[in-house]
Structure formats: C-alpha cells, structure tokens
Short mmCIF file of C-alpha atoms and ligand atoms in Angstrom, two decimals:
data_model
loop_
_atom_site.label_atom_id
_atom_site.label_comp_id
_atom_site.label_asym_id
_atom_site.label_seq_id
_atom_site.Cartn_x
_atom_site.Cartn_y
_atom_site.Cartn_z
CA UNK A 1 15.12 -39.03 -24.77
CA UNK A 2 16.42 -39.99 -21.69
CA UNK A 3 14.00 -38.57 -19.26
CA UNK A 4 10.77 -40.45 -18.65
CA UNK A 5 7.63 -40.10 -20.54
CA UNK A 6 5.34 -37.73 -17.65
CA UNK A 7 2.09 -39.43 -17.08
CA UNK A 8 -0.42 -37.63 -16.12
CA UNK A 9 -3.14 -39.52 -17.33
CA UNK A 10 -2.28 -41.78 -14.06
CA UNK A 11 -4.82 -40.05 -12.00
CA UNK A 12 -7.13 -39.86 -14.37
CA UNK A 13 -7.75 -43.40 -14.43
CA UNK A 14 -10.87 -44.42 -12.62
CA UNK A 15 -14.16 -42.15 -11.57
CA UNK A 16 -12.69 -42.82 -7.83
CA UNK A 17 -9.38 -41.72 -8.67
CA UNK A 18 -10.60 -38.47 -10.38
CA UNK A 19 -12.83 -38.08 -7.39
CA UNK A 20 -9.40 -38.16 -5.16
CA UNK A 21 -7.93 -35.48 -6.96
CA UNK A 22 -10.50 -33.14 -7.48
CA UNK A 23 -9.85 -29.68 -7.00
CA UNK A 24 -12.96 -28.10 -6.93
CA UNK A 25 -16.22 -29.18 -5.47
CA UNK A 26 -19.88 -27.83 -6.20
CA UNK A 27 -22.59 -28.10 -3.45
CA UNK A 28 -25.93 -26.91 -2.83
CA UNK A 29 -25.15 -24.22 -0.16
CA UNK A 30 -22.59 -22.73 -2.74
CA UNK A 31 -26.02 -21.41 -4.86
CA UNK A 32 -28.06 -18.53 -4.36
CA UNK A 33 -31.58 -19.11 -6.16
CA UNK A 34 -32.75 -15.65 -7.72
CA UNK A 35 -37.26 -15.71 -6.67
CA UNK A 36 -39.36 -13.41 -8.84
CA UNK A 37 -42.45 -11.66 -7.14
CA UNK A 38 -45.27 -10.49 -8.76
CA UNK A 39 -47.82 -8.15 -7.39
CA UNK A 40 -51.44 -8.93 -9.06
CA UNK A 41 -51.33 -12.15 -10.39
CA UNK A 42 -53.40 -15.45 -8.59
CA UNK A 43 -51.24 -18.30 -10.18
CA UNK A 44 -47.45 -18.63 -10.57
CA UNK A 45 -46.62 -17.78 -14.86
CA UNK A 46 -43.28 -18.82 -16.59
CA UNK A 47 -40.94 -16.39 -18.16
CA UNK A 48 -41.08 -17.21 -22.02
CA UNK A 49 -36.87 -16.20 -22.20
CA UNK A 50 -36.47 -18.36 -19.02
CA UNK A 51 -37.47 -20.79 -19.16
CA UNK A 52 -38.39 -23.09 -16.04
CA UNK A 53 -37.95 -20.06 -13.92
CA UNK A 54 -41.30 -18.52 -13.10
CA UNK A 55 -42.96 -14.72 -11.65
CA UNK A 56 -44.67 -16.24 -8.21
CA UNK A 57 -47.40 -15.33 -6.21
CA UNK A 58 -46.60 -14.58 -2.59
CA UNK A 59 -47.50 -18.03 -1.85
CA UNK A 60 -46.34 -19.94 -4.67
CA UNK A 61 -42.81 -18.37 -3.47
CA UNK A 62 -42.88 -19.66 -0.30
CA UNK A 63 -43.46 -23.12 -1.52
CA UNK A 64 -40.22 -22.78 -3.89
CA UNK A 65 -38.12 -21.42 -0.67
CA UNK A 66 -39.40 -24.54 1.12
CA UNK A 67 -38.23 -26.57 -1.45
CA UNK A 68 -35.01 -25.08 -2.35
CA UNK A 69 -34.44 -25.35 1.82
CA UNK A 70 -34.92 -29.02 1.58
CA UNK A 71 -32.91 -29.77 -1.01
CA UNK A 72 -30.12 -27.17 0.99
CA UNK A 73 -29.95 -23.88 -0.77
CA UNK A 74 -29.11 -21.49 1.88
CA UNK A 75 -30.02 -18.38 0.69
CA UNK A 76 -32.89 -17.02 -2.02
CA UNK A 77 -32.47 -13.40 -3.38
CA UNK A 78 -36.00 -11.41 -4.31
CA UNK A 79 -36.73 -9.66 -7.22
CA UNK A 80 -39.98 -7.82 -7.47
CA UNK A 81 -42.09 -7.14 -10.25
CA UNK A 82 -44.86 -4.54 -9.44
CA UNK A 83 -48.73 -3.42 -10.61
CA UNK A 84 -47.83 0.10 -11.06
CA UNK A 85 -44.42 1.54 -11.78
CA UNK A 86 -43.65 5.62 -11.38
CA UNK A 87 -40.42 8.27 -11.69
CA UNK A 88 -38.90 7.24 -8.66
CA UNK A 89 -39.61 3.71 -8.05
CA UNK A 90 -41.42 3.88 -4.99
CA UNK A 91 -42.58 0.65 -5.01
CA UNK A 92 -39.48 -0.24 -4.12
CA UNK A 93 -39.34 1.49 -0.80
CA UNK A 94 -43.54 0.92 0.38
CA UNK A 95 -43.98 -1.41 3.25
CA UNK A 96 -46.33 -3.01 1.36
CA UNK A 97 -44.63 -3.23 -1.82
CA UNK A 98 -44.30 -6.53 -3.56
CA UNK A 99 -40.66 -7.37 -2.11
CA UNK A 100 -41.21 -6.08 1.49
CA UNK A 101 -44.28 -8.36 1.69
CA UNK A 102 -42.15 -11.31 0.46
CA UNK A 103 -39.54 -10.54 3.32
CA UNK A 104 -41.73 -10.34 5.81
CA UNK A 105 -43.74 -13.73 5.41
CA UNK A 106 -40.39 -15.44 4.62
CA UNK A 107 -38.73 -14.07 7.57
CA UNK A 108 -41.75 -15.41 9.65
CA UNK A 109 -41.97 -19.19 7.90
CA UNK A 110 -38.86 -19.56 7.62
CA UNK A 111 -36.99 -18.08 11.06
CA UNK A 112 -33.37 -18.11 10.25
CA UNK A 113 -33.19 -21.05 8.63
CA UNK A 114 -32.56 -19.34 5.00
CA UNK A 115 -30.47 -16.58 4.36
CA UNK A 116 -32.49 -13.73 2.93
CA UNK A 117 -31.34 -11.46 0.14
CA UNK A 118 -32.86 -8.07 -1.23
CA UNK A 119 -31.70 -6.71 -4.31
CA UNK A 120 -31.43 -3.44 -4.01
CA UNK A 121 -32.49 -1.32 -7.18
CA UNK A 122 -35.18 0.95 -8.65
CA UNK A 123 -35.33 -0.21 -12.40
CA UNK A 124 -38.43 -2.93 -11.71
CA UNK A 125 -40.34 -0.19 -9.99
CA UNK A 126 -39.34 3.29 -12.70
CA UNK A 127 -41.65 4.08 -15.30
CA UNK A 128 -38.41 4.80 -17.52
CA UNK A 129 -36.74 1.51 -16.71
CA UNK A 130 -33.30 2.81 -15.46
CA UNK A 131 -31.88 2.54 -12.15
CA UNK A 132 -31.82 5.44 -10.28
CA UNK A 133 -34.23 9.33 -10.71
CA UNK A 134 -33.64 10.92 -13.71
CA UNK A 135 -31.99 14.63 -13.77
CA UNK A 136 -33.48 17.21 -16.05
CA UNK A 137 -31.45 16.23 -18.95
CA UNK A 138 -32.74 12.67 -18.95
CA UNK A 139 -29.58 10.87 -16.96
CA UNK A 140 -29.27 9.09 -14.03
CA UNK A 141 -28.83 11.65 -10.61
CA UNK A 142 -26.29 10.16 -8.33
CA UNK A 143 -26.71 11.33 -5.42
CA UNK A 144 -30.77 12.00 -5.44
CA UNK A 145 -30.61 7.87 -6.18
CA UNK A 146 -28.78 7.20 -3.09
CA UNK A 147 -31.08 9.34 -1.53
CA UNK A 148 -34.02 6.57 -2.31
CA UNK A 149 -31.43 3.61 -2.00
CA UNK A 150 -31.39 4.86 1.89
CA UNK A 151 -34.89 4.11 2.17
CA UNK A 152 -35.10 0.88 -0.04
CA UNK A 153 -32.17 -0.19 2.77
CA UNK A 154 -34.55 0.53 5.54
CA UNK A 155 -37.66 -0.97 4.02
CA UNK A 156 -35.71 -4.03 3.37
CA UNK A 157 -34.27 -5.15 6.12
CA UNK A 158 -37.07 -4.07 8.78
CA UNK A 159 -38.95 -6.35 6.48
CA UNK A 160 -36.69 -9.10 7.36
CA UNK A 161 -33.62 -9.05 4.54
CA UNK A 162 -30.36 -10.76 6.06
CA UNK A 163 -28.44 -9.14 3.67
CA UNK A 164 -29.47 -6.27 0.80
CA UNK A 165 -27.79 -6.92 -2.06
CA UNK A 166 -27.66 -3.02 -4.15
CA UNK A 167 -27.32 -3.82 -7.79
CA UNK A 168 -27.86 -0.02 -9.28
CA UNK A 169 -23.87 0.91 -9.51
CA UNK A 170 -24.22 4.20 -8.21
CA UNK A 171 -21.25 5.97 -6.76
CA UNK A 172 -20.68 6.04 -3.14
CA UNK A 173 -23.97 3.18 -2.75
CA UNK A 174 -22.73 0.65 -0.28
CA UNK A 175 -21.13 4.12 2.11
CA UNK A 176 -24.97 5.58 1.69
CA UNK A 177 -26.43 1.98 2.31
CA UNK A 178 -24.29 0.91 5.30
CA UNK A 179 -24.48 4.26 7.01
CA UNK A 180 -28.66 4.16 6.17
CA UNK A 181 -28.68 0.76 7.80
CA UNK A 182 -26.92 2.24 11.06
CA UNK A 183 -28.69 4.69 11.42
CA UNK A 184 -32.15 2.43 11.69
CA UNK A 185 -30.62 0.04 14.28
CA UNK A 186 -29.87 -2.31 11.54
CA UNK A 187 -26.53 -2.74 12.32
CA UNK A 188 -26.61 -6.52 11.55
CA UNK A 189 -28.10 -6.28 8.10
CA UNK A 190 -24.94 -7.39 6.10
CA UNK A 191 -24.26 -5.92 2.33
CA UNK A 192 -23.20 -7.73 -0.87
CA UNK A 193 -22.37 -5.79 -2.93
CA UNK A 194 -22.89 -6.20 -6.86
CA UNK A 195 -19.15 -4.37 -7.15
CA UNK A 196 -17.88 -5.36 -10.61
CA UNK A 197 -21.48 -5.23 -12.59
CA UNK A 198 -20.63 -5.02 -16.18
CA UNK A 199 -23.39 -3.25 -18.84
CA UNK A 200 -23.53 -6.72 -20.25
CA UNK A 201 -26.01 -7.63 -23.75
CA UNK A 202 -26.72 -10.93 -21.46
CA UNK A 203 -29.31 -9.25 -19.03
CA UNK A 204 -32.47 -9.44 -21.80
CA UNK A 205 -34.10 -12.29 -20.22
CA UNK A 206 -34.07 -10.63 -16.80
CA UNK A 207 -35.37 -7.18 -18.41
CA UNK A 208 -38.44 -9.75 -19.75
CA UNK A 209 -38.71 -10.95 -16.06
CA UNK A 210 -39.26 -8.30 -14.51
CA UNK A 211 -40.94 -6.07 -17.08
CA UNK A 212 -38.59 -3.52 -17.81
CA UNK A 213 -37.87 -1.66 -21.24
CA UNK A 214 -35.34 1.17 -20.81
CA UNK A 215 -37.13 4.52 -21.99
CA UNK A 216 -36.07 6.10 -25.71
CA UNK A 217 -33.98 3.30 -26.76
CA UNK A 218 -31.17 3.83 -23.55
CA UNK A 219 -28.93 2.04 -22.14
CA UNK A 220 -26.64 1.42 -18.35
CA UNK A 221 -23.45 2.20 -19.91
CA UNK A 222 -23.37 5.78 -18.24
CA UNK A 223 -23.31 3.45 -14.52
CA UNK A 224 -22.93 -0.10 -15.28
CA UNK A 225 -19.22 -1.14 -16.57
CA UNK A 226 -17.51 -1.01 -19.87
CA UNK A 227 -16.95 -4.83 -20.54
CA UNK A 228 -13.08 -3.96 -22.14
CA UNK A 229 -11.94 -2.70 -18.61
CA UNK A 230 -10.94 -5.80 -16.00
CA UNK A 231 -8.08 -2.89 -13.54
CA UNK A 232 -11.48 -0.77 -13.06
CA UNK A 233 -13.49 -3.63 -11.66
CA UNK A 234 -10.95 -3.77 -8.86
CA UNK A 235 -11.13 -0.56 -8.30
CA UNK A 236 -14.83 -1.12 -7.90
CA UNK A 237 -13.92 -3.83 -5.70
CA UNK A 238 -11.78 -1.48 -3.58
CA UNK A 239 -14.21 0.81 -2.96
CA UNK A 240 -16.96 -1.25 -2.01
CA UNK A 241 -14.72 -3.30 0.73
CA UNK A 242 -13.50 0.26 2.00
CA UNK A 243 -17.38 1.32 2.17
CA UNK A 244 -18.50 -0.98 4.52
CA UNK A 245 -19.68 -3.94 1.88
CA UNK A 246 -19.36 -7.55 3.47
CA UNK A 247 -19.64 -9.87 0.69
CA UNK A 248 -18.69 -8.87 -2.99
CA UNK A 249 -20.39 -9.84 -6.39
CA UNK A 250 -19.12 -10.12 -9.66
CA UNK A 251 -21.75 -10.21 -12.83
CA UNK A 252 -21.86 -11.98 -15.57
CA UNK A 253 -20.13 -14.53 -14.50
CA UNK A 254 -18.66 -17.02 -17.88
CA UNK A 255 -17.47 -13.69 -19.46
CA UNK A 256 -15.46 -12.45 -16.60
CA UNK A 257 -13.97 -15.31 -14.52
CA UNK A 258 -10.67 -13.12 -15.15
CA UNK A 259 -12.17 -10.25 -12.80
CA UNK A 260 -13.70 -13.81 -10.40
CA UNK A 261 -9.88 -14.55 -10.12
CA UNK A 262 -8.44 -11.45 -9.68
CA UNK A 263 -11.28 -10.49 -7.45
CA UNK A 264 -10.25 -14.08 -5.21
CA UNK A 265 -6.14 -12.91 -5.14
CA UNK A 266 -6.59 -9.54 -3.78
CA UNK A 267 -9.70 -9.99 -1.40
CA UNK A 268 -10.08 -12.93 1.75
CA UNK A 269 -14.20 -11.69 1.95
CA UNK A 270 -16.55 -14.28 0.55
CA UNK A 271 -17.22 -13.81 -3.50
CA UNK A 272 -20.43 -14.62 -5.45
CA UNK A 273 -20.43 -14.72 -9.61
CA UNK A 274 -24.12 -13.92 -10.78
CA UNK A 275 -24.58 -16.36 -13.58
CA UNK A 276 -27.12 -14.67 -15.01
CA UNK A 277 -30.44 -14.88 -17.49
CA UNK A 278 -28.83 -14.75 -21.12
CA UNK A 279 -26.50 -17.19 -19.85
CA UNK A 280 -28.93 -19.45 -18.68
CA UNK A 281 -31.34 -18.95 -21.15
CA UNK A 282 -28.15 -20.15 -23.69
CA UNK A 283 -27.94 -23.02 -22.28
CA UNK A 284 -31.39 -23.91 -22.05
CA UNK A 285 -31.83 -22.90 -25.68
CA UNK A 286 -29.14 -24.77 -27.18
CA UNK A 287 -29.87 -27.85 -25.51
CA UNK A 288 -33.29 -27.59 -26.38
CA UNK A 289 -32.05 -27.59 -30.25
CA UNK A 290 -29.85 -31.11 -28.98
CA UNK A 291 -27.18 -29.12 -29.84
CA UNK A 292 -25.47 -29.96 -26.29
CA UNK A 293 -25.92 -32.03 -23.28
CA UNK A 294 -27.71 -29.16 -21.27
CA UNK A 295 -27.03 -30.94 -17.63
CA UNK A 296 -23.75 -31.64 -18.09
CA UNK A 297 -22.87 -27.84 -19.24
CA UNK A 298 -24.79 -26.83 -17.03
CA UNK A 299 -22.65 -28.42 -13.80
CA UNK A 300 -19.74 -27.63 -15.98
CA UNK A 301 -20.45 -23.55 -15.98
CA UNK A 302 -20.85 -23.68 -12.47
CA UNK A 303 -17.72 -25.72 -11.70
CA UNK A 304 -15.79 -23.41 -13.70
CA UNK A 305 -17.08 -20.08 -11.58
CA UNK A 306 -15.77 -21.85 -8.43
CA UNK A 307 -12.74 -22.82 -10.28
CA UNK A 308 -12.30 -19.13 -10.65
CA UNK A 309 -12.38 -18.57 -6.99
CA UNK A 310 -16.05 -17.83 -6.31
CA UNK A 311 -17.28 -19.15 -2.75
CA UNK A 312 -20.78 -18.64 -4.08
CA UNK A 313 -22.62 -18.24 -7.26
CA UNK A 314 -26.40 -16.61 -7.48
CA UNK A 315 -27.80 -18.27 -10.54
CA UNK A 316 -31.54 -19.78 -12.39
CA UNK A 317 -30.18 -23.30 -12.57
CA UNK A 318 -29.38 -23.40 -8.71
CA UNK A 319 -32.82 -25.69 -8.03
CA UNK A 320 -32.19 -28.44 -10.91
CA UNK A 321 -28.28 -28.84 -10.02
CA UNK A 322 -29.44 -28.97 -6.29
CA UNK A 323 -31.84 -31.56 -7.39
CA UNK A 324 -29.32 -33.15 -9.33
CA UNK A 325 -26.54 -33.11 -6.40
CA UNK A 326 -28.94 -34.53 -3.94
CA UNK A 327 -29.99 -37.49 -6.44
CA UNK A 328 -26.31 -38.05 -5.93
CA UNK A 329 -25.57 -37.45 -2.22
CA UNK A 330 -26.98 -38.44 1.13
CA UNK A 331 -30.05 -36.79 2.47
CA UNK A 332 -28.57 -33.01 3.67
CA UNK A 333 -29.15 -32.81 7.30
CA UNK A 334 -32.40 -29.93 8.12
CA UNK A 335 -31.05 -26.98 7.77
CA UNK A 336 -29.57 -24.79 11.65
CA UNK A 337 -31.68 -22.26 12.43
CA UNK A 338 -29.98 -19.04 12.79
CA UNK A 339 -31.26 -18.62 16.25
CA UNK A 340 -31.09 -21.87 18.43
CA UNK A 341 -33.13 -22.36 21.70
CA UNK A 342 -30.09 -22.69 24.57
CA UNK A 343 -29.01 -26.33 25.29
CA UNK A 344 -30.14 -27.90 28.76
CA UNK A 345 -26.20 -28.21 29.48
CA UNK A 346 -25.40 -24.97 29.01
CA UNK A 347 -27.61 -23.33 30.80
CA UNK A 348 -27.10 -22.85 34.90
C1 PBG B 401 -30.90 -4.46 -11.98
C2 PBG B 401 -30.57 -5.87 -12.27
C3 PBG B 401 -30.41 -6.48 -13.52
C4 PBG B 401 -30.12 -7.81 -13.30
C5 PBG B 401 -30.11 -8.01 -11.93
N1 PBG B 401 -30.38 -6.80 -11.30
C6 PBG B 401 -30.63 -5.93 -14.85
C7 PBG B 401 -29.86 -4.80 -15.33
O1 PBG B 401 -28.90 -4.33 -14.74
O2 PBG B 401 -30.27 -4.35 -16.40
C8 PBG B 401 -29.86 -8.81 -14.36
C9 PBG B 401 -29.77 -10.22 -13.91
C10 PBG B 401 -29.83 -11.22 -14.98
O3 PBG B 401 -29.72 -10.95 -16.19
O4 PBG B 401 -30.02 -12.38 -14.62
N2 PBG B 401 -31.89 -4.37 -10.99
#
C-alpha cells in the first residue's frame, strides 16, 4: 500500500491527551436526583429493588436536597408516596398532600437556589394503580384525567414547583397543563414534559417505590408507548413543543438513545433521558454479583445518554456520580440563588 497506515490511536495516548479530545463531558448540574416522599413514616426506609435510594420523611428529604445542593445538583424531582390512596388520586391535588408539603418547605429552605420539579401523575395516589380515572369499562378517561391534571398543576406550583414535570401520557396534557397554569397566575411555572414515555418492563422498581400494583393484572400500553415505534415518539415530541412544553423528556433512557438523538436533531429546547429504576437497579445488581465494575458502568451509562444528545439526565445514581465527580474536581462554587438582592453599583 502506498498510502499511510491512519493512526488514530495517536490521541489516545496519554489520560491528558484523551482528556484534550474529549467529546462529551458529564457534570453534576447535568443530573436531576428523583426524592421519594412518604406520608406516615418517622424514619427514612430503603427500597429493597433500589437499592441505596430511600422513601424520606419530610425532613430526612430536606437533608438529601441540602446535600445533593452541595455537591451541585441543580434540580431534585418529587415523587410522593401516600397513607391512603382512592379512585381519583386526590392526594395528588390536596394542599396538604405528601408532595405539596415537600414543595412548600423546600421552596422556603431552599429559596431559588435548587430547581424544583413535580411529577405530575395520579398512579401513586389511585387505588387501581393506573394513571388517570377510570371510565365505566375499566380504561383510562382522557379527558376527565386532564380534568384532575389541571388541579395537580395548580397545587403544584402554588406549592412552590419551578417546573411540573406530567408523566401520565394523556392526550392533549401539556395544552390542559400550560393553559391550567395561566389561568392561576402561574405563568412562570415552566413544563417538562415526559414526551416520548415508552410502556417499558424496566419501571418495576419504581412501582415498588412508590407502592403501586396496577389493578386485575393491567398494564400502560393503552397510554404509554409501544417500544417498536421510534417516528411516533417524534410525533409525541411535536406535539408537546407545539403545546406549550419547555423542556422535553425521553424515558428509558439505554434502550432508546435512538429517539435521545433524533429527539437532539430536530429540537434546539433542552432534553433530559430518565435513566430509570430497572436500569439502575441492573447495575446495582450485577455489580453486587462482581459481575462488573458497578462505578465505572455506571459513569459510562450516563456518558453515553449525553453522547446521545441529552443536556440533562434525571436518574438514582445522580448523588454517588456527583460524589464521585467532586472527589475529582475543585470545590463547586455555592450554588446562585434564583433571586439575587440588587448590587450596591447598580442601584441609583
Ligand atoms: C408514573 C411514573 C412511572 C415512573 C415515573 N413516573 C411509572 C410508570 O409509568 O409506571 C417510572 C420511573 C422509574 O422506573 O424510575 N407516575
């Protein structure tokens, strides 16, 4: 051959060279931390499928927001997990309901200095486990769900939400949301939306989480999305920009980094991949059989879901990689608050 051998192993060299050429970095303000809530319980308790992550107390959860804030997570996302559950999930909605409680003391401890998510869904709260009212013949209502989304919307963000994050995949949500949100002077309350949410077998440990068995054996395919379709996820996506959403979400996150991609070509609005509980909880379990190195998969999964294209990813491993990245880094600065007192100079 006459043509030179191509070397790319050149800058591949040395740690500092790889460094030089990386494409893709991970930080701590790229990870949302999911925060379980628990009504009734006096001490923080692990989730057996999860584990590591753990149901908190009120206060027990503001410790773990004060410690993901110093190690420079910017944002938390609440789950709740009430006492008493009913038809309609109206825990969900009550002012003093498990999550609106958590809002409000966070919002108060915390000022602006951590970004505040609410997901946005009835399934923790229903007797039947499923995400919206139930019609006569036993499936989900549409519209009489966005009804109740209206309210959760409300509920949430007087409590204090920054952004409500509705995870249900009803039709027309994020219009019904946005216009709810209006309509209460909550103009500012941003949306993510959970557009491409896929009826994915990698939700158990979540369902453990939070206490929720679907009712006669059922299951989300009738609203959540066929895992064989990757055009209708943009579609999704479509819809969801063209309803008023601000932020978009894609879930799982390993098996669809093709819809992450696609999702990062066709839209310029910030993107966040929900690694979520099976996921995790297959990592955790394999290393825990030393059947891999479970920190170094672990950074690995998450590189690859900003490799993808997503600016952000919401996942159960965001407090150990932040702890790991910070072992690694400089002290982060204290995190801006949102609202800043006005400088001496700048004021007349
Ligand atoms: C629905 C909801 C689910 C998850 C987040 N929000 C469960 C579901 O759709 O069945 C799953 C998240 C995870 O598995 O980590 N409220």
């Amino acid at each position: 051959m006459s043509f030179p051998l191509q070397r790319l192993r050149r800058l591949r060299r040395t740690d500092a060279m790889r460094r030089l050429v990386a494409e893709t970095t991970l930080s701590a303000e790229d990870l949302i931390a999911p925060l379980f809530v628990r009504e009734g319980i006096d001490a923080p308790q692990e989730i057996s499928s999860l584990p590591g992550v753990m149901q908190h107390t009120l206060e027990s959860a503001m410790t773990e927001i004060e410690e993901l804030r110093a190690l420079g997570v910017a944002a938390v996302v609440f789950f709740g997990v009430p006492e008493h559950k009913d038809a309609e999930g109206s825990g969900a909605w009550d002012p003093n309901g498990i999550v609106q409680l958590a809002l409000g003391r966070a919002r108060k401890r915390f000022g602006g200095s951590m970004v505040l998510i609410a997901d946005l869904c009835v399934d923790e709260y229903t007797d039947h486990g499923h995400c919206g009212v139930l019609d006569g013949h036993g499936s989900v209502d549409n519209d009489a769900t966005l009804e109740l989304y209206r309210r959760i919307a409300v509920a949430q963000a007087h409590a204090g939400a920054d952004i409500i994050a509705p995870s249900g995949m009803m039709d027309g949500q994020v219009a019904a949301i946005r216009n709810a949100l209006d309509a209460s002077g909550h103009e500012t309350t941003a949306i993510l939306a959970y557009a491409a949410k896929y009826a994915s077998s990698f939700y158990g440990p979540f369902r453990d989480a939070v206490d929720v068995t679907i009712a006669d054996g059922g299951d989300r395919k009738g609203y959540q999305q066929d895992p064989r379709n990757g055009r209708e996820a943009m579609n999704e996506i479509r819809l969801d920009l063209a309803e008023g959403a601000d932020m978009i979400m894609i879930k799982p996150a390993l098996p669809y980094l093709d819809i992450v991609l696609r999702a990062r070509l066709e839209t310029d609005v910030p993107i966040a991949a929900y690694h979520v509980s099976g996921e995790y909880a297959m990592l955790k379990a394999a290393e825990a059989n030393g059947w891999i190195d479970g920190d170094a998969a672990a950074l690995e999964s998450l590189i690859s879901i900003k490799r993808a294209g997503a600016d952000l990813i919401l996942t159960y491993l965001a407090r150990s990689i932040a702890e790991s990245l910070a072992a690694i880094r400089p002290a982060l600065p204290e995190p801006q608050r949102a609202i800043d007192p006005p400088t001496p100079e700048l004021t007349p």
